PDB file of C-alpha atoms in Angstrom:
ATOM      1  CA  UNK A   1     -34.528  82.307 -43.206  1.00  0.00           C
ATOM      2  CA  UNK A   2     -37.890  81.158 -41.917  1.00  0.00           C
ATOM      3  CA  UNK A   3     -40.422  79.538 -44.207  1.00  0.00           C
ATOM      4  CA  UNK A   4     -42.797  82.490 -44.008  1.00  0.00           C
ATOM      5  CA  UNK A   5     -40.035  84.924 -44.899  1.00  0.00           C
ATOM      6  CA  UNK A   6     -39.229  82.718 -47.892  1.00  0.00           C
ATOM      7  CA  UNK A   7     -42.882  82.851 -48.989  1.00  0.00           C
ATOM      8  CA  UNK A   8     -42.857  86.629 -48.611  1.00  0.00           C
ATOM      9  CA  UNK A   9     -39.624  86.912 -50.626  1.00  0.00           C
ATOM     10  CA  UNK A  10     -41.046  84.754 -53.424  1.00  0.00           C
ATOM     11  CA  UNK A  11     -44.270  86.782 -53.515  1.00  0.00           C
ATOM     12  CA  UNK A  12     -42.413  90.120 -53.497  1.00  0.00           C
ATOM     13  CA  UNK A  13     -40.165  88.834 -56.294  1.00  0.00           C
ATOM     14  CA  UNK A  14     -43.118  87.838 -58.487  1.00  0.00           C
ATOM     15  CA  UNK A  15     -44.954  91.052 -57.642  1.00  0.00           C
ATOM     16  CA  UNK A  16     -41.869  93.107 -58.570  1.00  0.00           C
ATOM     17  CA  UNK A  17     -41.620  91.278 -61.903  1.00  0.00           C
ATOM     18  CA  UNK A  18     -45.318  91.939 -62.517  1.00  0.00           C
ATOM     19  CA  UNK A  19     -44.920  95.641 -61.697  1.00  0.00           C
ATOM     20  CA  UNK A  20     -42.236  96.101 -64.353  1.00  0.00           C
ATOM     21  CA  UNK A  21     -43.833  97.002 -67.656  1.00  0.00           C
ATOM     22  CA  UNK A  22     -47.248  95.340 -67.281  1.00  0.00           C
ATOM     23  CA  UNK A  23     -49.262  95.080 -70.490  1.00  0.00           C
ATOM     24  CA  UNK A  24     -51.741  97.736 -69.335  1.00  0.00           C
ATOM     25  CA  UNK A  25     -50.452  99.842 -66.422  1.00  0.00           C
ATOM     26  CA  UNK A  26     -53.893 101.166 -65.418  1.00  0.00           C
ATOM     27  CA  UNK A  27     -55.395  97.669 -65.303  1.00  0.00           C
ATOM     28  CA  UNK A  28     -52.412  96.417 -63.312  1.00  0.00           C
ATOM     29  CA  UNK A  29     -52.879  99.176 -60.757  1.00  0.00           C
ATOM     30  CA  UNK A  30     -56.617  98.562 -60.494  1.00  0.00           C
ATOM     31  CA  UNK A  31     -56.138  94.813 -60.043  1.00  0.00           C
ATOM     32  CA  UNK A  32     -53.487  95.360 -57.369  1.00  0.00           C
ATOM     33  CA  UNK A  33     -55.501  97.582 -55.020  1.00  0.00           C
ATOM     34  CA  UNK A  34     -56.580  94.490 -53.088  1.00  0.00           C
ATOM     35  CA  UNK A  35     -52.987  93.251 -52.995  1.00  0.00           C
ATOM     36  CA  UNK A  36     -51.916  96.625 -51.566  1.00  0.00           C
ATOM     37  CA  UNK A  37     -54.638  96.297 -48.936  1.00  0.00           C
ATOM     38  CA  UNK A  38     -54.747  92.622 -47.973  1.00  0.00           C
ATOM     39  CA  UNK A  39     -51.143  91.442 -48.056  1.00  0.00           C
ATOM     40  CA  UNK A  40     -49.895  94.093 -45.596  1.00  0.00           C
ATOM     41  CA  UNK A  41     -52.980  93.325 -43.472  1.00  0.00           C
ATOM     42  CA  UNK A  42     -52.094  89.621 -43.479  1.00  0.00           C
ATOM     43  CA  UNK A  43     -48.512  90.474 -42.498  1.00  0.00           C
ATOM     44  CA  UNK A  44     -49.702  92.735 -39.688  1.00  0.00           C
ATOM     45  CA  UNK A  45     -52.217  90.235 -38.364  1.00  0.00           C
ATOM     46  CA  UNK A  46     -49.654  87.416 -38.472  1.00  0.00           C
ATOM     47  CA  UNK A  47     -48.107  88.862 -35.324  1.00  0.00           C
ATOM     48  CA  UNK A  48     -51.408  88.608 -33.456  1.00  0.00           C
ATOM     49  CA  UNK A  49     -53.269  85.848 -35.277  1.00  0.00           C
ATOM     50  CA  UNK A  50     -50.925  83.212 -36.619  1.00  0.00           C
ATOM     51  CA  UNK A  51     -52.092  80.743 -39.247  1.00  0.00           C
ATOM     52  CA  UNK A  52     -50.407  77.510 -40.263  1.00  0.00           C
ATOM     53  CA  UNK A  53     -47.623  77.326 -42.838  1.00  0.00           C
ATOM     54  CA  UNK A  54     -50.057  75.523 -45.143  1.00  0.00           C
ATOM     55  CA  UNK A  55     -52.481  78.460 -44.971  1.00  0.00           C
ATOM     56  CA  UNK A  56     -49.739  80.977 -45.726  1.00  0.00           C
ATOM     57  CA  UNK A  57     -48.534  78.805 -48.623  1.00  0.00           C
ATOM     58  CA  UNK A  58     -52.025  78.605 -50.134  1.00  0.00           C
ATOM     59  CA  UNK A  59     -52.532  82.362 -49.749  1.00  0.00           C
ATOM     60  CA  UNK A  60     -49.154  82.987 -51.413  1.00  0.00           C
ATOM     61  CA  UNK A  61     -49.909  80.678 -54.359  1.00  0.00           C
ATOM     62  CA  UNK A  62     -53.243  82.421 -54.912  1.00  0.00           C
ATOM     63  CA  UNK A  63     -51.532  85.820 -54.666  1.00  0.00           C
ATOM     64  CA  UNK A  64     -48.956  84.785 -57.249  1.00  0.00           C
ATOM     65  CA  UNK A  65     -51.655  83.577 -59.655  1.00  0.00           C
ATOM     66  CA  UNK A  66     -53.481  86.875 -59.225  1.00  0.00           C
ATOM     67  CA  UNK A  67     -50.342  88.968 -59.712  1.00  0.00           C
ATOM     68  CA  UNK A  68     -49.451  87.088 -62.905  1.00  0.00           C
ATOM     69  CA  UNK A  69     -52.972  87.769 -64.164  1.00  0.00           C
ATOM     70  CA  UNK A  70     -52.618  91.448 -63.326  1.00  0.00           C
ATOM     71  CA  UNK A  71     -49.332  91.710 -65.227  1.00  0.00           C
ATOM     72  CA  UNK A  72     -50.772  90.503 -68.530  1.00  0.00           C
ATOM     73  CA  UNK A  73     -54.426  91.214 -67.761  1.00  0.00           C
ATOM     74  CA  UNK A  74     -56.273  87.974 -67.264  1.00  0.00           C
ATOM     75  CA  UNK A  75     -57.385  87.623 -70.872  1.00  0.00           C
ATOM     76  CA  UNK A  76     -53.819  87.764 -72.229  1.00  0.00           C
ATOM     77  CA  UNK A  77     -51.887  85.430 -69.872  1.00  0.00           C
ATOM     78  CA  UNK A  78     -49.906  83.013 -72.073  1.00  0.00           C
ATOM     79  CA  UNK A  79     -50.797  79.943 -69.974  1.00  0.00           C
ATOM     80  CA  UNK A  80     -54.467  80.799 -70.492  1.00  0.00           C
ATOM     81  CA  UNK A  81     -54.057  80.094 -74.192  1.00  0.00           C
ATOM     82  CA  UNK A  82     -52.623  76.691 -73.319  1.00  0.00           C
ATOM     83  CA  UNK A  83     -55.696  76.008 -71.177  1.00  0.00           C
ATOM     84  CA  UNK A  84     -57.837  77.213 -74.055  1.00  0.00           C
ATOM     85  CA  UNK A  85     -56.275  74.613 -76.372  1.00  0.00           C
ATOM     86  CA  UNK A  86     -56.480  71.824 -73.783  1.00  0.00           C
ATOM     87  CA  UNK A  87     -60.177  72.406 -73.100  1.00  0.00           C
ATOM     88  CA  UNK A  88     -61.190  73.474 -76.609  1.00  0.00           C
ATOM     89  CA  UNK A  89     -62.542  76.740 -75.221  1.00  0.00           C
ATOM     90  CA  UNK A  90     -63.328  79.814 -77.269  1.00  0.00           C
ATOM     91  CA  UNK A  91     -61.315  82.175 -75.070  1.00  0.00           C
ATOM     92  CA  UNK A  92     -58.331  82.425 -72.741  1.00  0.00           C
ATOM     93  CA  UNK A  93     -59.144  80.422 -69.600  1.00  0.00           C
ATOM     94  CA  UNK A  94     -56.695  81.958 -67.106  1.00  0.00           C
ATOM     95  CA  UNK A  95     -59.395  83.973 -65.346  1.00  0.00           C
ATOM     96  CA  UNK A  96     -61.360  80.776 -64.765  1.00  0.00           C
ATOM     97  CA  UNK A  97     -58.256  79.105 -63.348  1.00  0.00           C
ATOM     98  CA  UNK A  98     -57.797  81.965 -60.867  1.00  0.00           C
ATOM     99  CA  UNK A  99     -61.504  81.990 -59.974  1.00  0.00           C
ATOM    100  CA  UNK A 100     -61.347  78.243 -59.299  1.00  0.00           C
ATOM    101  CA  UNK A 101     -58.125  78.711 -57.349  1.00  0.00           C
ATOM    102  CA  UNK A 102     -59.781  81.355 -55.189  1.00  0.00           C
ATOM    103  CA  UNK A 103     -62.167  78.767 -53.796  1.00  0.00           C
ATOM    104  CA  UNK A 104     -59.679  75.913 -53.789  1.00  0.00           C
ATOM    105  CA  UNK A 105     -56.698  77.703 -52.268  1.00  0.00           C
ATOM    106  CA  UNK A 106     -58.415  80.058 -49.844  1.00  0.00           C
ATOM    107  CA  UNK A 107     -60.983  77.651 -48.396  1.00  0.00           C
ATOM    108  CA  UNK A 108     -58.490  76.101 -45.978  1.00  0.00           C
ATOM    109  CA  UNK A 109     -57.101  79.393 -44.573  1.00  0.00           C
ATOM    110  CA  UNK A 110     -60.638  80.751 -44.174  1.00  0.00           C
ATOM    111  CA  UNK A 111     -61.721  77.550 -42.420  1.00  0.00           C
ATOM    112  CA  UNK A 112     -58.682  77.683 -40.150  1.00  0.00           C
ATOM    113  CA  UNK A 113     -59.395  81.299 -39.211  1.00  0.00           C
ATOM    114  CA  UNK A 114     -63.083  80.545 -38.633  1.00  0.00           C
ATOM    115  CA  UNK A 115     -62.351  77.591 -36.369  1.00  0.00           C
ATOM    116  CA  UNK A 116     -60.057  79.727 -34.243  1.00  0.00           C
ATOM    117  CA  UNK A 117     -62.193  82.876 -34.145  1.00  0.00           C
ATOM    118  CA  UNK A 118     -65.473  81.065 -33.449  1.00  0.00           C
ATOM    119  CA  UNK A 119     -63.738  78.645 -31.076  1.00  0.00           C
ATOM    120  CA  UNK A 120     -65.313  75.773 -32.920  1.00  0.00           C
ATOM    121  CA  UNK A 121     -63.682  72.357 -33.057  1.00  0.00           C
ATOM    122  CA  UNK A 122     -63.120  70.549 -36.332  1.00  0.00           C
ATOM    123  CA  UNK A 123     -66.299  68.556 -35.633  1.00  0.00           C
ATOM    124  CA  UNK A 124     -68.331  71.771 -35.590  1.00  0.00           C
ATOM    125  CA  UNK A 125     -68.930  71.673 -31.832  1.00  0.00           C
ATOM    126  CA  UNK A 126     -68.418  74.949 -29.983  1.00  0.00           C
ATOM    127  CA  UNK A 127     -65.507  74.770 -27.601  1.00  0.00           C
ATOM    128  CA  UNK A 128     -65.796  76.773 -24.388  1.00  0.00           C
ATOM    129  CA  UNK A 129     -62.720  77.318 -22.335  1.00  0.00           C
ATOM    130  CA  UNK A 130     -63.303  78.219 -18.709  1.00  0.00           C
ATOM    131  CA  UNK A 131     -60.355  80.331 -17.703  1.00  0.00           C
TER     132      UNK A 131
END
């Protein structure tokens, strides 16, 4: 089994768990519209526009965090209460963790895609290939 297939299997497993008896079915469905749209798009584009294993790992981790949040609704995720105690916050902090993770985990894949699409080197210099 390739690494990317393993990532897909893990994500599908977590997503399947999250789809079984979510706390609020309507909220789960609403929060998963983007999952229904973007994850198949990523799989389709992977045949034409391949990213690194690191990028696919970061995208998968973010997807898993989002799917867990959709299962409970973000304000009721059990780990959010742990974060609430740790930081002395007044509310469940899971949504803030996922918001932070959005920037942290997706910055690298977005950068990688930008560098390849814009044909820009890591130094920011445009690379022209004469072929």
